[in-house]
Amino acid sequence: MSKSNSNTIELPKEYFSRDFIISAGSILFRRDPATRELQICVLYHCRHREYRLPSGRKDVGECIGAAAVRETYEETGYPCKLLPCKMETRATSPGVDQHPSVIRSVENATEPFAVTIRQQEETGLKIVWWYVTEATGDKIDGTQTESECYNSQFFEAEQAITKLAHLDDRRVAEQAWGIVKTQLGLM
């Protein structure tokens, strides 16, 4: 990687399958059963003793949205689905050629609303696609893999965001919270 005169880092323009990991995660929302306030589910990582968002690697042949739902369910224990939201995107409508690429607001989108790119020394590039999900049922125990050690818990949305240990997780959760508040007319 080299630096240009404007102090920005220039990344290589292509990566091959051995150079990256595709991951997916979600910001999982629900209404508190007692107060009806919106809550976000966060994971407490038992070994690292910190709060995180649910995410994990995509399986071979799996679409990224399905991976986000599966990983969220496995790590939190809460069955969920993608939450259709109004969001800004550069994605085009099916069969429509839009040049130049423009940002537009789309209703009922279940697209990723964010992507996090992390350079990891031992495994290369990790790309995490983020989705908005909603819980569709009660927590089910025993959904984590043997290597996972998480305790999932719902908190009021703003409190959940402040609990997250990593700045990029907090920024992703804040963006999702903004999308959901707009969707529900809470802004």
Coordinates of C-alpha atoms in Angstrom, one line a residue:
M1 CA 0.0 0.0 0.0
S2 CA 1.3 3.4 -0.8
K3 CA 0.3 6.9 0.2
S4 CA -0.7 9.6 -2.2
N5 CA 0.1 13.3 -1.8
S6 CA -3.3 13.9 -0.2
N7 CA -2.4 11.6 2.8
T8 CA -4.9 8.9 1.8
I9 CA -4.0 5.3 1.7
E10 CA -4.2 3.7 -1.8
L11 CA -5.4 0.1 -1.5
P12 CA -4.7 -2.5 -4.2
K13 CA -7.5 -2.6 -6.7
E14 CA -8.1 -6.4 -6.6
Y15 CA -8.1 -9.1 -4.0
F16 CA -8.4 -12.8 -4.6
S17 CA -10.4 -15.3 -2.6
R18 CA -7.4 -16.3 -0.5
D19 CA -6.9 -12.7 0.5
F20 CA -10.3 -11.9 2.2
I21 CA -13.0 -13.1 4.4
I22 CA -16.6 -12.3 3.7
S23 CA -18.7 -11.8 6.8
A24 CA -22.2 -10.6 7.6
G25 CA -23.9 -9.3 10.7
S26 CA -26.9 -7.3 11.8
I27 CA -28.3 -4.9 14.2
L28 CA -31.1 -6.9 15.8
F29 CA -34.1 -4.9 17.0
R30 CA -37.2 -5.7 19.0
R31 CA -39.8 -3.9 21.1
D32 CA -39.4 -4.4 24.8
P33 CA -42.3 -6.7 25.8
A34 CA -43.1 -4.5 28.8
T35 CA -42.5 -0.9 27.7
R36 CA -42.7 -1.3 23.9
E37 CA -39.5 0.7 23.6
L38 CA -37.1 -0.2 20.8
Q39 CA -34.1 -2.3 21.9
I40 CA -30.9 -3.5 20.3
C41 CA -29.4 -6.9 21.0
V42 CA -25.7 -6.9 21.8
L43 CA -23.3 -9.8 22.6
Y44 CA -21.1 -10.0 25.7
H45 CA -18.0 -11.8 24.6
C46 CA -17.2 -13.9 27.7
R47 CA -13.4 -14.4 27.0
H48 CA -12.7 -10.8 25.9
R49 CA -15.2 -9.3 28.3
E50 CA -16.6 -6.8 25.9
Y51 CA -19.8 -6.0 24.1
R52 CA -20.0 -6.7 20.3
L53 CA -22.5 -6.9 17.5
P54 CA -23.5 -10.3 16.0
S55 CA -21.6 -11.2 12.9
G56 CA -19.7 -14.1 11.3
R57 CA -18.4 -15.7 8.1
K58 CA -20.5 -16.5 5.2
D59 CA -20.8 -20.1 4.2
V60 CA -19.9 -21.3 0.7
G61 CA -22.8 -20.7 -1.6
E62 CA -24.8 -18.7 0.9
C63 CA -26.1 -15.2 0.0
I64 CA -24.8 -12.5 2.3
G65 CA -28.3 -11.5 3.6
A66 CA -29.0 -15.1 4.6
A67 CA -25.6 -15.2 6.3
A68 CA -26.4 -12.1 8.4
V69 CA -29.7 -13.7 9.5
R70 CA -28.1 -17.1 10.3
E71 CA -25.1 -15.6 12.2
T72 CA -27.4 -13.3 14.2
Y73 CA -29.6 -16.3 15.2
E74 CA -26.6 -18.5 16.0
E75 CA -24.8 -16.0 18.1
T76 CA -27.8 -14.4 19.9
G77 CA -30.3 -17.3 20.0
Y78 CA -33.1 -15.0 18.7
P79 CA -34.8 -16.1 15.4
C80 CA -34.9 -13.0 13.2
K81 CA -35.5 -11.7 9.7
L82 CA -34.3 -8.8 7.6
L83 CA -36.3 -5.7 8.4
P84 CA -37.4 -3.8 5.3
C85 CA -36.5 -0.1 5.8
K86 CA -36.3 3.1 3.9
M87 CA -32.7 3.8 3.3
E88 CA -30.3 5.6 0.9
T89 CA -28.5 3.5 -1.6
R90 CA -26.7 3.6 -4.9
A91 CA -28.3 0.2 -5.9
T92 CA -30.3 0.5 -9.1
S93 CA -33.9 -0.7 -9.6
P94 CA -34.2 -4.0 -11.5
G95 CA -33.8 -3.4 -15.2
V96 CA -33.0 0.3 -14.8
D97 CA -29.7 1.7 -16.0
Q98 CA -28.8 4.6 -13.9
H99 CA -25.7 6.6 -14.9
P100 CA -24.1 8.3 -13.2
S101 CA -24.5 6.3 -10.0
V102 CA -26.8 8.4 -7.8
I103 CA -27.8 8.2 -4.2
R104 CA -31.5 7.6 -3.9
S105 CA -34.0 6.8 -1.1
V106 CA -35.6 3.4 -1.4
E107 CA -38.6 2.1 0.5
N108 CA -38.7 -1.5 1.9
A109 CA -35.0 -2.2 1.2
T110 CA -33.4 -5.2 2.7
E111 CA -30.0 -4.3 1.4
P112 CA -26.8 -4.0 3.5
F113 CA -26.8 -0.5 5.0
A114 CA -23.1 -0.5 5.8
V115 CA -19.8 -2.4 5.2
T116 CA -16.8 -2.5 7.5
I117 CA -13.4 -3.4 6.1
R118 CA -10.8 -4.5 8.5
Q119 CA -7.2 -5.4 7.7
Q120 CA -6.2 -8.4 9.8
E121 CA -2.5 -9.5 9.8
E122 CA -3.1 -13.2 10.1
T123 CA -6.1 -13.6 7.8
G124 CA -6.0 -10.7 5.4
L125 CA -8.9 -8.5 4.6
K126 CA -12.2 -9.0 6.5
I127 CA -15.3 -7.5 4.9
V128 CA -18.4 -7.3 7.1
W129 CA -21.7 -6.5 5.4
W130 CA -24.3 -5.1 7.9
Y131 CA -28.1 -5.5 7.8
V132 CA -31.0 -4.4 9.9
T133 CA -32.9 -7.3 11.4
E134 CA -35.9 -7.8 13.8
A135 CA -36.5 -10.6 16.3
T136 CA -39.3 -12.9 15.3
G137 CA -39.5 -15.0 18.4
D138 CA -38.2 -15.8 21.9
K139 CA -34.6 -16.8 22.6
I140 CA -33.6 -20.3 21.9
D141 CA -30.7 -21.8 23.9
G142 CA -27.9 -23.9 22.3
T143 CA -27.5 -22.1 19.0
Q144 CA -23.9 -21.1 19.3
T145 CA -21.0 -23.1 17.9
E146 CA -18.5 -24.8 20.2
S147 CA -16.0 -22.0 19.7
E148 CA -18.5 -19.2 20.6
C149 CA -19.0 -17.9 24.1
Y150 CA -21.5 -15.0 24.0
N151 CA -24.3 -13.8 26.3
S152 CA -26.9 -11.9 24.3
Q153 CA -28.9 -9.2 25.9
F154 CA -31.4 -6.5 24.6
F155 CA -30.9 -3.0 25.9
E156 CA -32.7 0.2 25.1
A157 CA -31.2 1.3 21.7
E158 CA -29.1 4.2 22.8
Q159 CA -27.8 2.3 25.9
A160 CA -26.9 -0.7 23.7
I161 CA -24.8 1.6 21.4
T162 CA -22.8 3.0 24.3
K163 CA -22.0 -0.5 25.5
L164 CA -20.2 -1.6 22.3
A165 CA -16.5 -1.8 22.8
H166 CA -15.4 -0.9 19.2
L167 CA -15.9 2.5 17.5
D168 CA -16.8 0.9 14.2
D169 CA -19.5 -1.2 15.9
R170 CA -20.9 1.9 17.6
R171 CA -21.0 3.8 14.3
V172 CA -22.7 1.0 12.5
A173 CA -25.3 0.6 15.3
E174 CA -25.9 4.4 15.3
Q175 CA -26.6 4.3 11.6
A176 CA -29.0 1.4 11.9
W177 CA -30.8 3.1 14.8
G178 CA -31.2 6.2 12.6
I179 CA -32.7 4.2 9.8
V180 CA -35.1 2.4 12.1
K181 CA -36.1 5.7 13.9
T182 CA -36.8 7.3 10.5
Q183 CA -38.8 4.2 9.4
L184 CA -41.0 4.3 12.5
G185 CA -41.4 8.1 12.4
L186 CA -39.5 8.6 15.7
M187 CA -37.2 11.4 14.4

